[in-house]
Coordinates of C-alpha atoms (C1' of nucleotides) in Angstrom, one line a residue:
Chain R
M179 CA 11.8 14.8 27.3
R180 CA 8.3 16.0 27.8
R181 CA 6.2 14.4 30.5
Y182 CA 2.5 13.9 30.4
A183 CA 0.2 14.7 33.3
Y184 CA -1.5 11.3 33.4
W185 CA 1.8 9.6 33.8
P186 CA 4.4 11.4 35.9
A187 CA 7.9 10.0 35.4
E188 CA 8.6 10.3 39.1
A189 CA 5.9 8.0 40.2
N190 CA 6.8 4.4 40.6
Y191 CA 4.1 3.3 38.3
K192 CA 2.2 0.1 38.8
T193 CA 3.4 -3.1 37.3
M194 CA 0.7 -5.6 36.3
D195 CA 0.2 -9.1 37.6
K196 CA -1.0 -12.0 35.4
L197 CA -4.5 -11.7 36.7
E198 CA -4.9 -8.0 35.7
L199 CA -3.2 -8.9 32.4
K200 CA -5.7 -11.6 31.7
G201 CA -8.6 -9.2 32.4
I202 CA -7.3 -6.8 29.8
L203 CA -6.6 -9.4 27.2
K204 CA -10.0 -11.0 27.8
S205 CA -11.7 -7.7 26.9
H206 CA -9.6 -7.3 23.7
F207 CA -9.5 -10.8 22.5
S208 CA -13.0 -11.8 23.4
S209 CA -13.0 -14.7 20.9
L210 CA -10.6 -16.7 23.1
E211 CA -11.9 -19.5 25.3
N212 CA -10.7 -19.4 28.9
E213 CA -8.1 -22.0 28.4
S214 CA -6.7 -20.4 25.3
L215 CA -6.6 -17.1 27.1
N216 CA -4.6 -18.6 29.9
A217 CA -2.1 -19.9 27.4
F218 CA -1.9 -16.6 25.8
V219 CA -1.4 -14.7 29.0
K220 CA 1.6 -16.9 29.8
H221 CA 3.5 -15.3 26.9
S222 CA 2.4 -11.7 27.5
S223 CA 3.9 -9.1 29.7
Y224 CA 3.2 -5.6 30.8
L225 CA 5.5 -2.8 29.7
K226 CA 5.8 0.9 30.1
S227 CA 8.2 2.9 28.1
T228 CA 9.1 6.5 27.3
K229 CA 8.6 8.6 24.2
G230 CA 11.0 7.8 21.4
T231 CA 11.6 4.2 22.5
K232 CA 11.8 1.9 19.4
L233 CA 9.7 -1.2 19.9
I234 CA 11.0 -2.4 16.5
S235 CA 14.0 -1.2 14.6
E236 CA 14.5 -1.3 10.9
G237 CA 16.8 -4.0 9.8
R238 CA 16.7 -6.1 12.9
R239 CA 14.8 -9.2 14.0
H240 CA 12.5 -8.8 16.9
H241 CA 10.4 -11.1 19.0
Y242 CA 7.3 -9.3 20.0
F243 CA 4.1 -7.7 18.9
Y244 CA 2.2 -5.3 21.1
L245 CA -1.2 -4.1 22.4
I246 CA -1.3 -0.4 23.3
I247 CA -3.0 0.2 26.6
E248 CA -2.2 3.9 26.8
G249 CA -0.2 6.1 24.5
G250 CA 0.6 5.9 20.8
V251 CA 3.2 4.8 18.2
K252 CA 4.2 5.6 14.7
S253 CA 5.6 3.2 12.2
Y254 CA 8.0 4.4 9.5
Y255 CA 10.3 3.4 6.7
S256 CA 13.7 5.1 6.4
R257 CA 15.8 5.7 3.3
D258 CA 18.5 8.2 2.7
S259 CA 17.8 9.9 6.0
R260 CA 14.2 10.5 4.9
D261 CA 11.4 9.0 7.0
V262 CA 8.0 8.1 5.7
C263 CA 5.3 7.2 8.2
M264 CA 3.2 4.2 7.3
W265 CA 0.7 4.1 10.1
F266 CA -0.1 5.4 13.5
A267 CA -1.8 3.6 16.3
F268 CA -3.2 4.5 19.7
E269 CA -5.1 3.1 22.7
N270 CA -6.5 -0.4 22.2
E271 CA -4.8 -1.2 19.0
A272 CA -2.6 -4.3 18.4
I273 CA 0.5 -3.5 16.5
G274 CA 3.6 -5.1 15.0
T275 CA 5.3 -5.5 11.7
M276 CA 4.6 -8.3 9.2
T277 CA 8.2 -8.9 8.6
T278 CA 8.9 -9.3 12.3
Y279 CA 6.0 -11.7 12.6
E280 CA 7.6 -13.7 9.8
G281 CA 10.9 -13.9 11.7
L282 CA 12.6 -11.5 9.1
P283 CA 14.5 -8.3 9.8
S284 CA 11.9 -5.6 10.0
K285 CA 11.5 -3.2 7.2
E286 CA 9.9 -0.6 9.4
T287 CA 10.7 1.1 12.6
V288 CA 8.0 1.3 15.3
E289 CA 8.5 4.1 17.8
L290 CA 6.6 5.5 20.7
L291 CA 5.0 8.9 20.1
E292 CA 4.7 9.5 23.8
D293 CA 5.2 7.7 27.1
S294 CA 3.1 4.6 26.8
E295 CA 1.8 1.5 28.5
L296 CA 1.8 -1.7 26.4
I297 CA 1.4 -5.4 26.6
K298 CA 3.9 -7.3 24.6
F299 CA 3.5 -10.8 23.2
N300 CA 6.2 -13.2 22.3
I301 CA 5.8 -14.0 18.7
E302 CA 7.5 -17.4 18.7
K303 CA 5.5 -18.6 21.7
I304 CA 2.2 -17.4 20.3
K305 CA 3.0 -19.0 17.0
E306 CA 3.6 -22.2 18.8
L307 CA 0.2 -21.9 20.4
T308 CA -1.4 -21.4 16.9
R309 CA -0.1 -24.8 16.0
T310 CA -2.5 -26.5 18.4
D311 CA -5.0 -23.9 19.3
L312 CA -7.6 -23.0 16.7
S313 CA -9.0 -20.0 18.4
I314 CA -5.6 -18.4 18.8
S315 CA -4.8 -19.2 15.2
H316 CA -8.0 -17.4 14.2
L317 CA -7.3 -14.5 16.4
I318 CA -3.9 -13.9 14.8
N319 CA -5.5 -14.3 11.4
D320 CA -8.1 -11.7 12.2
L321 CA -5.4 -9.2 13.4
I322 CA -3.5 -9.7 10.2
I323 CA -6.5 -9.3 8.0
E324 CA -7.5 -6.1 9.8
H325 CA -4.0 -4.8 9.2
T326 CA -4.1 -5.8 5.6
L327 CA -7.3 -4.0 5.0
C328 CA -5.8 -0.8 6.5
I329 CA -2.7 -1.0 4.2
E330 CA -4.9 -1.6 1.2
E331 CA -7.1 1.4 2.1
R332 CA -3.9 3.5 2.4
L333 CA -2.7 2.4 -1.0
Y334 CA -6.1 3.2 -2.5
Q335 CA -6.1 6.7 -1.0
L336 CA -2.5 7.4 -2.2
Q337 CA -3.6 6.5 -5.8
F338 CA -7.0 8.2 -6.0
T339 CA -7.2 11.1 -3.6
T340 CA -5.3 14.4 -3.6
S341 CA -3.1 15.2 -0.6
E342 CA -5.7 17.7 0.4
E343 CA -8.5 15.2 0.4
R344 CA -6.3 12.9 2.5
Y345 CA -5.6 15.6 5.0
K346 CA -9.3 16.3 5.4
S347 CA -9.9 12.6 5.7
I348 CA -7.5 12.4 8.7
I349 CA -9.2 15.3 10.4
Q350 CA -12.5 13.6 10.1
T351 CA -11.6 10.0 10.8
T352 CA -8.7 10.2 13.3
P353 CA -8.3 13.7 14.6
E354 CA -6.2 12.4 17.5
I355 CA -3.4 12.0 15.1
L356 CA -3.2 15.7 14.6
Q357 CA -2.8 16.3 18.3
K358 CA -0.2 13.6 18.8
V359 CA 1.9 13.5 15.7
S360 CA 4.2 16.2 14.3
L361 CA 3.2 17.8 11.0
T362 CA 6.4 16.5 9.5
D363 CA 5.4 13.0 10.2
I364 CA 1.8 13.6 9.0
A365 CA 3.2 15.0 5.8
S366 CA 5.2 12.0 5.1
Y367 CA 2.2 9.8 5.9
L368 CA 0.1 11.8 3.4
G369 CA 2.9 11.4 0.8
V370 CA 3.8 15.1 0.5
S371 CA 6.6 17.3 1.7
R372 CA 6.3 19.3 4.9
E373 CA 6.0 22.5 3.0
T374 CA 3.2 21.3 0.8
L375 CA 1.2 20.1 3.9
S376 CA 1.8 23.5 5.4
R377 CA 0.3 25.2 2.3
I378 CA -2.7 22.8 2.4
R379 CA -3.3 23.7 6.0
S380 CA -3.2 27.4 5.4
K381 CA -6.5 27.3 3.5
Chain J
M281 CA -10.9 -11.6 -29.1
R282 CA -7.3 -12.7 -29.5
R283 CA -6.6 -16.4 -29.2
Y284 CA -3.5 -18.0 -28.0
A285 CA -1.7 -20.8 -29.7
Y286 CA -1.5 -23.0 -26.6
W287 CA -5.2 -22.9 -26.1
P288 CA -7.3 -22.9 -29.3
A289 CA -10.8 -21.8 -28.7
E290 CA -12.1 -24.4 -31.0
A291 CA -10.8 -27.3 -29.0
N292 CA -13.1 -28.9 -26.6
Y293 CA -10.7 -28.5 -23.8
K294 CA -10.4 -31.0 -21.0
T295 CA -12.3 -30.7 -17.8
M296 CA -10.7 -32.0 -14.7
D297 CA -11.8 -34.7 -12.4
K298 CA -11.4 -34.5 -8.6
L299 CA -8.4 -36.8 -8.8
E300 CA -6.5 -34.5 -11.1
L301 CA -7.5 -31.6 -9.1
K302 CA -6.2 -33.2 -5.9
G303 CA -2.9 -33.8 -7.6
I304 CA -2.5 -30.1 -8.5
L305 CA -3.6 -28.9 -5.1
K306 CA -1.2 -31.3 -3.5
S307 CA 1.7 -29.8 -5.3
H308 CA 0.7 -26.2 -4.4
F309 CA -0.5 -26.7 -0.9
S310 CA 2.1 -29.2 0.2
S311 CA 1.6 -28.4 3.9
L312 CA -1.8 -30.1 3.8
E313 CA -2.2 -33.6 5.2
N314 CA -4.0 -36.1 3.0
E315 CA -7.3 -35.8 4.9
S316 CA -7.2 -32.0 4.9
L317 CA -6.4 -32.1 1.2
N318 CA -9.5 -34.3 0.5
A319 CA -11.7 -31.8 2.4
F320 CA -10.2 -28.9 0.5
V321 CA -10.7 -30.6 -2.9
K322 CA -14.4 -31.0 -2.1
H323 CA -14.8 -27.3 -2.4
S324 CA -12.6 -26.7 -5.4
S325 CA -13.4 -26.8 -9.0
Y326 CA -11.7 -26.4 -12.3
L327 CA -12.6 -23.5 -14.5
K328 CA -11.5 -22.2 -17.8
S329 CA -12.5 -18.7 -18.9
T330 CA -11.7 -16.2 -21.6
K331 CA -9.8 -13.0 -21.6
G332 CA -11.7 -10.1 -20.1
T333 CA -13.8 -12.2 -17.8
K334 CA -14.2 -10.6 -14.4
L335 CA -13.6 -13.1 -11.6
I336 CA -14.4 -10.4 -9.1
S337 CA -16.3 -7.2 -9.7
E338 CA -15.9 -4.0 -7.8
G339 CA -18.8 -3.3 -5.4
R340 CA -20.2 -6.9 -5.4
R341 CA -19.9 -9.8 -3.0
H342 CA -18.3 -12.9 -4.4
H343 CA -17.7 -16.4 -3.0
Y344 CA -14.4 -17.6 -4.5
F345 CA -10.7 -17.2 -4.5
Y346 CA -8.6 -18.8 -7.2
L347 CA -5.4 -20.6 -8.2
I348 CA -4.1 -19.8 -11.6
I349 CA -3.1 -22.9 -13.5
E350 CA -2.4 -21.2 -16.8
G351 CA -2.9 -17.6 -17.8
G352 CA -2.9 -14.3 -15.9
V353 CA -5.0 -11.7 -14.2
K354 CA -4.9 -8.1 -13.2
S355 CA -6.6 -6.5 -10.2
Y356 CA -7.6 -2.8 -10.3
Y357 CA -9.5 -0.2 -8.5
S358 CA -11.8 2.2 -10.5
R359 CA -12.7 5.7 -9.8
D360 CA -14.1 8.3 -12.2
S361 CA -13.6 6.0 -15.1
R362 CA -9.9 5.8 -14.3
D363 CA -8.4 2.4 -13.5
V364 CA -5.4 1.8 -11.3
C365 CA -3.9 -1.6 -11.3
M366 CA -3.0 -3.0 -7.9
W367 CA -1.3 -6.3 -8.8
F368 CA -0.9 -8.8 -11.6
A369 CA -0.7 -12.6 -11.1
F370 CA 0.2 -15.5 -13.4
E371 CA 0.7 -19.2 -13.3
N372 CA 0.8 -20.9 -9.9
E373 CA -0.4 -17.9 -7.9
A374 CA -3.3 -17.9 -5.5
I375 CA -5.5 -14.9 -5.9
G376 CA -8.5 -13.1 -4.5
T377 CA -9.4 -9.9 -2.7
M378 CA -9.3 -9.4 1.0
T379 CA -12.7 -7.7 1.0
T380 CA -14.2 -10.7 -0.8
Y381 CA -12.6 -13.1 1.7
E382 CA -14.2 -11.0 4.5
G383 CA -17.6 -11.3 2.9
L384 CA -17.7 -7.7 2.0
P385 CA -18.4 -6.0 -1.4
S386 CA -15.1 -6.1 -3.2
K387 CA -13.2 -2.9 -3.6
E388 CA -11.2 -4.2 -6.5
T389 CA -12.0 -5.9 -9.8
V390 CA -10.1 -9.0 -10.8
E391 CA -10.0 -9.7 -14.5
L392 CA -8.4 -12.2 -16.8
L393 CA -5.6 -10.8 -18.9
E394 CA -5.9 -13.7 -21.3
D395 CA -7.8 -17.0 -21.7
S396 CA -6.9 -18.8 -18.5
E397 CA -7.3 -22.0 -16.6
L398 CA -8.1 -21.7 -12.9
I399 CA -9.1 -23.6 -9.9
K400 CA -11.7 -21.9 -7.8
F401 CA -12.3 -22.3 -4.1
N402 CA -15.5 -21.6 -2.2
I403 CA -14.6 -19.2 0.5
E404 CA -17.4 -19.9 2.9
K405 CA -16.7 -23.7 2.7
I406 CA -13.0 -23.3 3.1
K407 CA -13.6 -20.9 6.0
E408 CA -15.8 -23.6 7.6
L409 CA -12.9 -26.0 7.2
T410 CA -10.5 -23.6 9.0
R411 CA -12.8 -23.8 12.0
T412 CA -11.8 -27.4 12.6
D413 CA -8.7 -28.0 10.5
L414 CA -5.5 -26.4 11.8
S415 CA -3.4 -27.1 8.7
I416 CA -6.0 -25.4 6.4
S417 CA -6.2 -22.5 8.8
H418 CA -2.5 -22.1 8.6
L419 CA -2.5 -22.4 4.8
I420 CA -4.9 -19.6 4.5
N421 CA -3.0 -17.6 7.0
D422 CA 0.2 -18.1 4.9
L423 CA -1.5 -17.0 1.7
I424 CA -2.8 -13.8 3.4
I425 CA 0.6 -13.0 4.9
E426 CA 2.2 -13.4 1.5
H427 CA -0.3 -11.1 0.0
T428 CA 0.2 -8.6 2.7
L429 CA 4.0 -8.5 2.3
C430 CA 3.5 -7.8 -1.4
I431 CA 1.1 -4.9 -0.8
E432 CA 3.6 -3.5 1.8
E433 CA 6.4 -3.7 -0.7
R434 CA 4.3 -1.9 -3.2
L435 CA 3.5 0.9 -0.8
Y436 CA 7.2 1.1 0.0
Q437 CA 8.2 1.4 -3.6
L438 CA 5.5 4.0 -4.3
Q439 CA 6.9 6.2 -1.5
F440 CA 10.6 5.8 -2.0
T441 CA 11.4 5.0 -5.6
T442 CA 11.0 7.1 -8.7
S443 CA 8.7 5.8 -11.5
E444 CA 11.8 5.1 -13.5
E445 CA 13.3 2.8 -10.8
R446 CA 10.0 1.1 -10.4
Y447 CA 9.8 0.4 -14.2
K448 CA 13.3 -1.0 -14.1
S449 CA 12.4 -3.1 -11.1
I450 CA 9.5 -4.7 -13.1
I451 CA 11.8 -5.5 -15.9
Q452 CA 14.2 -7.3 -13.6
T453 CA 11.8 -9.1 -11.3
T454 CA 8.8 -9.9 -13.4
P455 CA 9.5 -9.4 -17.1
E456 CA 6.4 -11.5 -18.0
I457 CA 4.3 -8.6 -17.0
L458 CA 5.6 -6.5 -19.9
Q459 CA 4.6 -9.2 -22.3
K460 CA 1.2 -9.8 -21.0
V461 CA 0.0 -6.4 -19.7
S462 CA -0.8 -3.3 -21.7
L463 CA 1.5 -0.3 -21.1
T464 CA -1.6 1.7 -20.0
D465 CA -2.2 -0.8 -17.1
I466 CA 1.5 -0.9 -16.2
A467 CA 1.6 2.9 -16.1
S468 CA -1.3 2.9 -13.6
Y469 CA 0.4 0.2 -11.6
L470 CA 3.6 2.3 -11.4
G471 CA 1.6 5.3 -10.4
V472 CA 2.2 7.5 -13.5
S473 CA 0.4 8.5 -16.6
R474 CA 0.6 6.5 -19.9
E475 CA 2.6 9.4 -21.4
T476 CA 5.1 9.5 -18.7
L477 CA 5.7 5.8 -18.8
S478 CA 6.2 6.1 -22.6
R479 CA 8.9 8.8 -22.0
I480 CA 10.6 6.6 -19.4
R481 CA 10.7 3.8 -21.9
S482 CA 12.2 5.9 -24.6
K483 CA 15.5 6.0 -22.8
Chain L
dG130 C1' -4.2 -4.8 -49.2
dA131 C1' -7.4 -1.2 -47.5
dA132 C1' -10.0 0.3 -43.8
dT133 C1' -10.7 0.5 -39.1
dC134 C1' -9.7 0.3 -34.5
dT135 C1' -6.8 0.4 -30.5
dA136 C1' -2.4 1.2 -28.3
dT137 C1' 1.5 3.8 -28.0
dT138 C1' 4.4 7.8 -28.8
dT139 C1' 5.5 12.6 -29.2
dG140 C1' 5.1 17.7 -28.6
dA141 C1' 3.6 21.9 -26.3
dC142 C1' 2.1 23.7 -22.4
dA143 C1' 0.0 24.2 -17.7
dT144 C1' 0.0 22.6 -13.1
dT145 C1' 1.7 20.5 -9.2
dT146 C1' 5.0 19.7 -6.1
dG147 C1' 9.7 19.6 -4.3
dT148 C1' 13.7 22.1 -2.8
dC149 C1' 16.3 25.6 -0.8
dA150 C1' 16.6 29.5 2.1
dC151 C1' 14.9 32.0 5.6
dA152 C1' 11.3 33.9 8.8
dA153 C1' 8.1 33.1 12.4
dA154 C1' 6.2 30.7 16.2
dG155 C1' 6.2 27.5 20.0
dC156 C1' 8.5 25.3 23.7
dA157 C1' 11.9 24.4 27.3
dA158 C1' 15.7 25.7 30.2
dT159 C1' 18.4 29.2 32.4
Chain Z
dA169 C1' 12.5 37.8 30.0
dT170 C1' 16.3 35.9 27.4
dT171 C1' 18.4 32.3 25.0
dG172 C1' 18.6 28.3 22.3
dC173 C1' 16.3 24.6 20.0
dT174 C1' 12.8 22.5 17.3
dT175 C1' 8.8 22.9 14.6
dT176 C1' 6.1 25.2 11.3
dG177 C1' 5.2 28.6 7.7
dT178 C1' 6.4 31.4 3.4
dG179 C1' 8.5 32.9 -0.9
dA180 C1' 11.1 32.1 -5.2
dC181 C1' 12.4 29.0 -8.3
dA182 C1' 13.3 24.5 -10.6
dA183 C1' 12.0 19.9 -11.8
dA184 C1' 8.7 16.5 -12.6
dT185 C1' 4.5 15.1 -14.2
dG186 C1' -0.2 15.5 -16.0
dT187 C1' -3.2 17.1 -19.8
dC188 C1' -4.6 17.8 -24.3
dA189 C1' -4.0 17.1 -29.1
dA190 C1' -2.2 14.9 -32.8
dA191 C1' 0.9 11.5 -35.1
dT192 C1' 2.4 6.9 -35.5
dA193 C1' 2.5 2.1 -35.0
dG194 C1' 0.3 -2.3 -34.6
dA195 C1' -3.4 -5.4 -34.9
dT196 C1' -7.9 -7.0 -36.8
dT197 C1' -11.6 -7.3 -40.1
dC198 C1' -13.4 -7.3 -44.4

DNA sequence: GAATCTATTTGACATTTGTCACAAAGCAAT
DNA sequence: ATTGCTTTGTGACAAATGTCAAATAGATTC
C-alpha cells in the first residue's frame, strides 16, 4: 500500500466533531438554511479510509452517499472480469450511485483511488428529511441533476468523438485524472483497450 | 405525410378541458394530493401535433416538458449532419431534456415519430410550484431519477454488450420501437451503422 | 400501373480496433 | 543493486465495423 505525504498512515489523524462537520457542509451546501443544515449534519459523519476501499460494491445494497474532502474515487461496472470505469471524482465532489439512492443493489462499484477523507450521509435519513424539508429536497434534486448532465455528456462523447478526441479532452478539462488514475482505468473510461490508449498516447 | 387510422387528419379532433386534463394527470401522477394536482393542472395544456414536429430543438431554450397520451417521439443529438438517437418514448411516458429543464439551450432535439397527442407542462411554472409544494418536488425528482436510470442502463449496454445483443434486447423489451422507428434511427441508437444493423438483422 | 422517392439490403474493400504475446519501464521490498 | 511485481508499450495478426456504390424493396403520387 502506497502512502501519501499529506496523510501519513502512522499519524493518529483527526476525527471531526459535528461543529467542524457543519462548517464544511455549510460551504458545500450553501443553499441550506441553518435549521436544515443542522438536520442534515445529524445524519452525516466523517470518515477516512485507505486506497482500494470500496464505498459501494456492485450487487449490494448500501446506505450512504459521500462528499469527498480529500482524495479521489473511481466508479466502475464489472462484467466477465472486465472493468469499465464510468466516472472519477475528487475533492469537493458529492458522489454515490443512483441505484443505491433508490434502495436497489448497486450496479456499480465505487472505490477509493487513494487514501481519502470523506463525509458520509445516511440515505434513508436524508430521504426522510426531504419529505418535510423543501430546501433539502431541492439540494438532493440539484445533485442528481448535475450527475445526470455528466452522464449525458459522457454518452454524447462516446457517440460522437473519437477515442483520441476524448483523451485530449481529459487532458484539457481534468488533467488530475491522469495523475491519479491508471491508464488501464482511463482506457476503459474512454471506451478503448489499454493497448489502443497506449498507441494514442505515443503520438 | 402518412396518416394513421386512429387519427384521421380530417377530423376536427377533440380539445381537452381542464377537467379531463386533471383526470389524466391524476392517473399518471397518483402521488399528488388533490390540491397539488389542481396547481399542476393550471400549468398544463393539451396539444396534438403532426409527425416530424420538433417539441425541442437542439441549441435552443424551451419551456415545456411533456406527457405522451398517444403517439411517440425520438430524441437525438446531431453533429456533422449525422444524427444519433438517444431514446424513444411512447404512450404514457413523461419526456423532456435535462438541459431544457435547467433553462439551458437543449443539446438534443425531440421530435414526433408520428401524429401524437400530448400534454405539455410549463417548466418555469412547475418549478415555481416545487418551491412550495413538497409532493410536486418529489414527483419531479422521481421523473428525473427514472430518466437517469435509463441513461445509465444505456451507457452500460453500450460498453458491455455487442450490437447484436443490444438489438435482441430491443426486440424483447420494447418491440414497439421496431414498428414505429426507422432502422436508420435504431442503428444510431444501437451505436452502429445502418449497414451493420441490416447485417445483424439478416441472421 | 408507371414513375418517383425513400428506406433497406448487399457486396467489396479499407480502416479501426481488439487480442495475444512479449518487451520495457517503473516501483517496492529485500 | 537485485529481485519480483505491476503497469505500460509494441508488434503481428484477426475480427469487427465503417464506407462507398449499387441493387432491391416499399411506399407515395400522378
